[in-house]
Coordinates of C-alpha atoms and ligand atoms in Angstrom, one line a residue:
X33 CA -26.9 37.7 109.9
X34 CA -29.3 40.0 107.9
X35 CA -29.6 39.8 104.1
X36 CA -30.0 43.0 102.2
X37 CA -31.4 43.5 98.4
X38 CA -31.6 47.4 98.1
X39 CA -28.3 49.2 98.4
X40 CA -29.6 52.0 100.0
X41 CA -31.2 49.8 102.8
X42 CA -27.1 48.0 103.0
X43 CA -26.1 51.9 103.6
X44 CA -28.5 52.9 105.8
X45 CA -27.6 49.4 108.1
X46 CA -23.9 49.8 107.6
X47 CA -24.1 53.4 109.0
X48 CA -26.4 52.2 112.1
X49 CA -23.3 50.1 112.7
X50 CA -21.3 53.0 113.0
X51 CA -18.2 49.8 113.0
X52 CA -14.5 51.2 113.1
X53 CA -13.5 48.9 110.5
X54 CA -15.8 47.3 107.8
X55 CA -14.7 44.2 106.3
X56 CA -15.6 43.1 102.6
X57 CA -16.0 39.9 100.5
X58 CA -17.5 40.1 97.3
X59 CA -18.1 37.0 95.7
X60 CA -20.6 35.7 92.9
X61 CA -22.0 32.8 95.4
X62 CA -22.0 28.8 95.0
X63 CA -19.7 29.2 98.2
X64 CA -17.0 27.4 98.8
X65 CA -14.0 26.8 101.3
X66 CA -12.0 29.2 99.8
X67 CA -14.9 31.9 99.9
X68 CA -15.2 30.7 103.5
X69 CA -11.4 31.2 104.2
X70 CA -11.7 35.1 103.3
X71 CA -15.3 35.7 105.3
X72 CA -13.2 34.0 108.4
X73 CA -10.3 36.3 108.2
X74 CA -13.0 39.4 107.0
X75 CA -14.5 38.3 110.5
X76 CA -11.1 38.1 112.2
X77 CA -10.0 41.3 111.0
X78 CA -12.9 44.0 111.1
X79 CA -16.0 44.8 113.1
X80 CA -18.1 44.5 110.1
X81 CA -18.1 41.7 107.9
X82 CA -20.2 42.1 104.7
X83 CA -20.3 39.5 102.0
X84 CA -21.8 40.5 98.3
X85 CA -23.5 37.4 96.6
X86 CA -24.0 38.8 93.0
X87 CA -23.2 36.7 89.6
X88 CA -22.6 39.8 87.7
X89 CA -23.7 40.0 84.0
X90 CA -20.8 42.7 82.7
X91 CA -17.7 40.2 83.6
X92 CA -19.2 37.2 81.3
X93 CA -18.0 37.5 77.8
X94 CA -19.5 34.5 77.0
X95 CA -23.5 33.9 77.1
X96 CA -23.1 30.6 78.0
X97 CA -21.1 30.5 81.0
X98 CA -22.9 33.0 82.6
X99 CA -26.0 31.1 82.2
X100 CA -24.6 27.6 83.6
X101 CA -22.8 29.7 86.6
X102 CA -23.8 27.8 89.3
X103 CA -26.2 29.7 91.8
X104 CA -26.8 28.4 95.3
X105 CA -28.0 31.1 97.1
X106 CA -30.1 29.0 100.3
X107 CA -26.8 27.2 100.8
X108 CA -25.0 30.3 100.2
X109 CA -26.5 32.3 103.5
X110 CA -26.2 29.4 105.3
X111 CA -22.5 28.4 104.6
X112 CA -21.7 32.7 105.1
X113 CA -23.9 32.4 108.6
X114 CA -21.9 29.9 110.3
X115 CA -18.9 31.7 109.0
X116 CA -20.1 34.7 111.6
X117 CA -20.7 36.9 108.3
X118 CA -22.7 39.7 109.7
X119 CA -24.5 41.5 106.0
X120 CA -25.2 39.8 103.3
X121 CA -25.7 41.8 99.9
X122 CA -27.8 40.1 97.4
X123 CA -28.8 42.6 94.6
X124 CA -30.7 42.1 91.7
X125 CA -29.0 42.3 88.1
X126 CA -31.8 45.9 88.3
X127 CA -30.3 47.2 91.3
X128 CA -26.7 47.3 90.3
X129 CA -27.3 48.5 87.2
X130 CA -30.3 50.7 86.4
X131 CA -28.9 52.2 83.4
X132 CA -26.3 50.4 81.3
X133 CA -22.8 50.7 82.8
X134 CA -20.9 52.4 79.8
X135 CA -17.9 52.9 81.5
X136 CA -14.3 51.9 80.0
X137 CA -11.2 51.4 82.7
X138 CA -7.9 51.3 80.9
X139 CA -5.4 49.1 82.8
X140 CA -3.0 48.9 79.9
X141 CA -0.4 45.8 79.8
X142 CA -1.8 44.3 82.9
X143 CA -5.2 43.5 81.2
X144 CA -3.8 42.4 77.6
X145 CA -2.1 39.5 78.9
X146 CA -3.4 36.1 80.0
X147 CA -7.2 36.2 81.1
X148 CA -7.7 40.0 79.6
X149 CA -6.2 38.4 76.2
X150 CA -8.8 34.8 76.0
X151 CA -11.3 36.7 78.1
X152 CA -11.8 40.4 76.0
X153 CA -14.1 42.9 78.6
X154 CA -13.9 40.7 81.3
X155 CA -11.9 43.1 83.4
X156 CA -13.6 45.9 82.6
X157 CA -16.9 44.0 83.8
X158 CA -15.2 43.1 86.8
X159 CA -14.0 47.1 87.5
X160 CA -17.2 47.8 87.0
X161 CA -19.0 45.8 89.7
X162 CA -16.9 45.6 92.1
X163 CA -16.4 49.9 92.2
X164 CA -20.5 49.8 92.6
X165 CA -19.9 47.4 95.2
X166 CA -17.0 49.4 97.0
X167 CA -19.3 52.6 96.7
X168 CA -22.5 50.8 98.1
X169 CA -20.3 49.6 101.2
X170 CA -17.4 51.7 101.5
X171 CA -15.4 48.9 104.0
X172 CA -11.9 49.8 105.1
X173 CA -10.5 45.9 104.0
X174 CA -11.8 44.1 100.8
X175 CA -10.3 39.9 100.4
X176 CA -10.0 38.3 97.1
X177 CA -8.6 35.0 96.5
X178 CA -5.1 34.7 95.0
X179 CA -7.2 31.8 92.6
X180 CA -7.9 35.0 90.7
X181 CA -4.1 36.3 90.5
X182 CA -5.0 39.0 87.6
X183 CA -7.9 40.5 88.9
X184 CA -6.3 41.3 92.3
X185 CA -4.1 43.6 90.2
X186 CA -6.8 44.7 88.7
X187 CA -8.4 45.6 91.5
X188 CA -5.3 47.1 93.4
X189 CA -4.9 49.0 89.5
X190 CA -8.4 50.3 89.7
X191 CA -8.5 51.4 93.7
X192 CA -5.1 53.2 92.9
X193 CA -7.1 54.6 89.5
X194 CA -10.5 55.7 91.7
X195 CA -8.3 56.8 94.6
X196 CA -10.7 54.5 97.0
X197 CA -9.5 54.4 100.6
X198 CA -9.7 50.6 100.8
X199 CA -6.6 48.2 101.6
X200 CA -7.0 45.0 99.2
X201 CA -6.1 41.7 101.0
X202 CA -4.9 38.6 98.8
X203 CA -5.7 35.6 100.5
X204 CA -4.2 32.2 99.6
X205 CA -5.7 29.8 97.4
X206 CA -7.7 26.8 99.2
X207 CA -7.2 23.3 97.1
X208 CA -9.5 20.2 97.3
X209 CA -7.8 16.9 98.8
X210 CA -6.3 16.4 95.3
X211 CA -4.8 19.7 95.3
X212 CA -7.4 21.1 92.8
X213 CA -7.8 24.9 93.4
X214 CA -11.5 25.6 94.7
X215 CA -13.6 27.1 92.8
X216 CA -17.3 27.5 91.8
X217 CA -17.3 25.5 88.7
X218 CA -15.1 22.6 90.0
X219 CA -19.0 21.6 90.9
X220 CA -19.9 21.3 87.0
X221 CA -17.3 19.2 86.2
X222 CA -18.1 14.9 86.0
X223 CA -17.1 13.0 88.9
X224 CA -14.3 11.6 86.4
X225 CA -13.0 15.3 85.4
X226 CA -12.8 16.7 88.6
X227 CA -10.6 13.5 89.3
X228 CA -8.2 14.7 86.1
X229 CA -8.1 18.2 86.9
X230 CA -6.1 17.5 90.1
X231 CA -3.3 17.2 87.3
X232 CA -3.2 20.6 86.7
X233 CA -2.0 21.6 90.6
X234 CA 0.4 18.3 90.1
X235 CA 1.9 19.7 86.9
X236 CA 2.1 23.2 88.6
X237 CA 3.7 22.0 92.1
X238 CA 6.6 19.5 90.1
X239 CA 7.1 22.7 87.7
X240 CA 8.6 24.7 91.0
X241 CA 10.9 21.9 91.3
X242 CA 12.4 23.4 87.6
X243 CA 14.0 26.6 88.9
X244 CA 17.1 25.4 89.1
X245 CA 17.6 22.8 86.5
X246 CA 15.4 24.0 83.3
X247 CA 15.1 27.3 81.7
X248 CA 11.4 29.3 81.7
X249 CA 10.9 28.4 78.2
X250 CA 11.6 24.8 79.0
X251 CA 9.5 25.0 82.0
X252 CA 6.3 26.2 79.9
X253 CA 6.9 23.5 77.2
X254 CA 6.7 20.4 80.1
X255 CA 3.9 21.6 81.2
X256 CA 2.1 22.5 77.8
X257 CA 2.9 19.0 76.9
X258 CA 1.5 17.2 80.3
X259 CA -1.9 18.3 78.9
X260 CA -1.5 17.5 75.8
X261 CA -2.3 13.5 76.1
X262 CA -6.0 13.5 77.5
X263 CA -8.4 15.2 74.4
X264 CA -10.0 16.3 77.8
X265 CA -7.8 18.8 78.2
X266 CA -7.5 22.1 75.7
X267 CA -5.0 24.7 77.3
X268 CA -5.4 28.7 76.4
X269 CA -2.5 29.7 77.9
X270 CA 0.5 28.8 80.3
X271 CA 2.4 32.1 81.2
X272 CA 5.4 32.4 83.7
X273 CA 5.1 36.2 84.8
X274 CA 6.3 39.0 87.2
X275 CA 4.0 39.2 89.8
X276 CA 3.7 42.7 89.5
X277 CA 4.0 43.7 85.7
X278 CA 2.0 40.3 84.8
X279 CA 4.5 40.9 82.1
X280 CA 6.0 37.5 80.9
X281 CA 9.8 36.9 82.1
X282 CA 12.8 34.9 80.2
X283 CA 14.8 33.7 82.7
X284 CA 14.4 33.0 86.3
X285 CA 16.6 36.3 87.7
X286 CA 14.8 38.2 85.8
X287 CA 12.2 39.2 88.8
X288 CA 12.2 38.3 92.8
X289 CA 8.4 37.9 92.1
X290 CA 7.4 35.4 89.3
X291 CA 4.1 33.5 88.8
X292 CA 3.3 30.7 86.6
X293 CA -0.6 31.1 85.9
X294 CA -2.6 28.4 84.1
X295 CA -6.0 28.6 82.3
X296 CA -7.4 25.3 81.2
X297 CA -10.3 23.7 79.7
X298 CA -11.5 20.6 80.9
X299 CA -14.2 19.5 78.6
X300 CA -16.1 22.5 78.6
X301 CA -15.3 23.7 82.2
X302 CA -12.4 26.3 81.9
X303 CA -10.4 26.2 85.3
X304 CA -7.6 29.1 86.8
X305 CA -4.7 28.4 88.7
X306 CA -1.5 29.5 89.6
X307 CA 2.1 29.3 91.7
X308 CA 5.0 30.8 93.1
X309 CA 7.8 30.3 91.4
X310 CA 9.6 33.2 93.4
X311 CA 8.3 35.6 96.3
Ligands
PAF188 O1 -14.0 36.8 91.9 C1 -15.2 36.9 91.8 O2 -16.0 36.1 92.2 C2 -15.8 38.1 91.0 O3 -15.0 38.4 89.9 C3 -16.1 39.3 91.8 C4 -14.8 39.9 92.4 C5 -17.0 38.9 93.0 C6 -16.7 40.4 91.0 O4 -17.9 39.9 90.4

């Protein structure tokens, strides 16, 4: 496996290659097993498999979190290595952005709901990285983790957008023992918190088990209240949605395709998840 900084050295390696199919995971490192699960299938799938490890600055509108995002980036290579990643991208914040990136993507109702509505220009800092990384490595597949349900429409919304020649593969969400989705930050949470937080996949899994005998609104109201016991918890939003529109449903016929998708603080970590209700 070869690490690259510059992106003109990643271009100039990738065409040596001359692969059939390039394979691509971007990620923001502290690696985990659901990072893993997307570099295996990248590796499965393609010729190529190039990983990104970049914490980008444009996707964090708050100061703070992008400060305490965790950044591992020994363990990183090494975890990506033994995954048979062959490139590794690790930029510097100069690299990607020499001049500030002042462009504005407009993804209309998929980006004023749910993350785009607690987290304003967070989508637009993710178009914007992940196009620069698309153009720097120009693979055939990307893999993003379902964990991150509204920015793979995004991302579909924006390769559509940018006409990019790249087929976007959603890969399921890997959960701890407990049933906790993975994810970077689970490592910032207490011992004791990370132990709570397997209550939000528990509330999420009994929820599914509501299709048939409560209505949506009455499904979003049991699970607002499960959190509402521990002051750990603070919710910013519960949404049952179309999988497609990201639009919010009434009733359960109302789509073949809904979603429930959960963003939650516990104490000051603020975790993702989602489900299938339908499709
Ligand atoms: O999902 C992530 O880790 C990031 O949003 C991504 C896609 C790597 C862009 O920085």
């Amino acid at each position: 496996m070869i690490v690259i900084e510059k992106i003109a050295d990643l271009q100039a390696y990738i065409k040596e290659k001359a692969a059939k199919s390039v394979g691509f995971v971007p990620t923001m490192g502290a690696l985990h097993d659901g990072h893993i699960s997307l570099i295996t299938r990248c590796v499965a799938e393609n010729d190529l498999c190039v990983a990104s490890v970049f914490v980008n600055p444009t996707q964090f509108n708050d100061k703070a979190d992008l400060e305490r995002y965790p950044r591992t980036p020994e363990a990183d290579c090494a975890m990506l290595q033994a995954a048979g990643c062959d490139v590794v991208f690790m930029p510097t914040v100069q690299e990607m952005y020499p001049e500030e990136d002042t462009r504005q993507f407009n993804f209309g109702s998929l980006e004023t709901v749910m993350e785009g509505k607690y987290r304003p220009g967070h989508f637009n800092g993710v178009a914007q990285i992940v196009s620069k990384l698309f153009d720097a490595v120009q693979p055939h597949k990307a893999y993003f983790g379902e964990k991150d349900f509204q920015q793979v429409a995004i991302i579909r919304a924006m390769v559509e957008q940018l006409n990019y020649p790249i087929q976007i593969i959603a890969c399921p969400i890997i959960r701890e023992e407990s049933g906790l989705a993975r994810s970077s930050r689970n490592t910032l949470l207490t011992d004791e918190q990370r132990k709570k937080a397997a209550l939000i996949a528990q509330v999420l899994t009994k929820s599914t088990t509501f299709v048939h005998s409560k209505s949506v609104s009455a499904t979003i109201d049991w699970v607002e209240e499960q959190f509402k016991d521990d002051a750990e918890f603070r919710m910013d939003y519960y949404e049952i949605v179309d999988g497609n529109s990201l639009q919010p449903v009434q009733n359960w016929e109302d789509s073949e395709f809904i979603v429930g998708c959960i963003a939650v603080y516990c104490g000051k970590i603020r975790l993702i998840d989602n489900i299938h209700y339908k499709g």
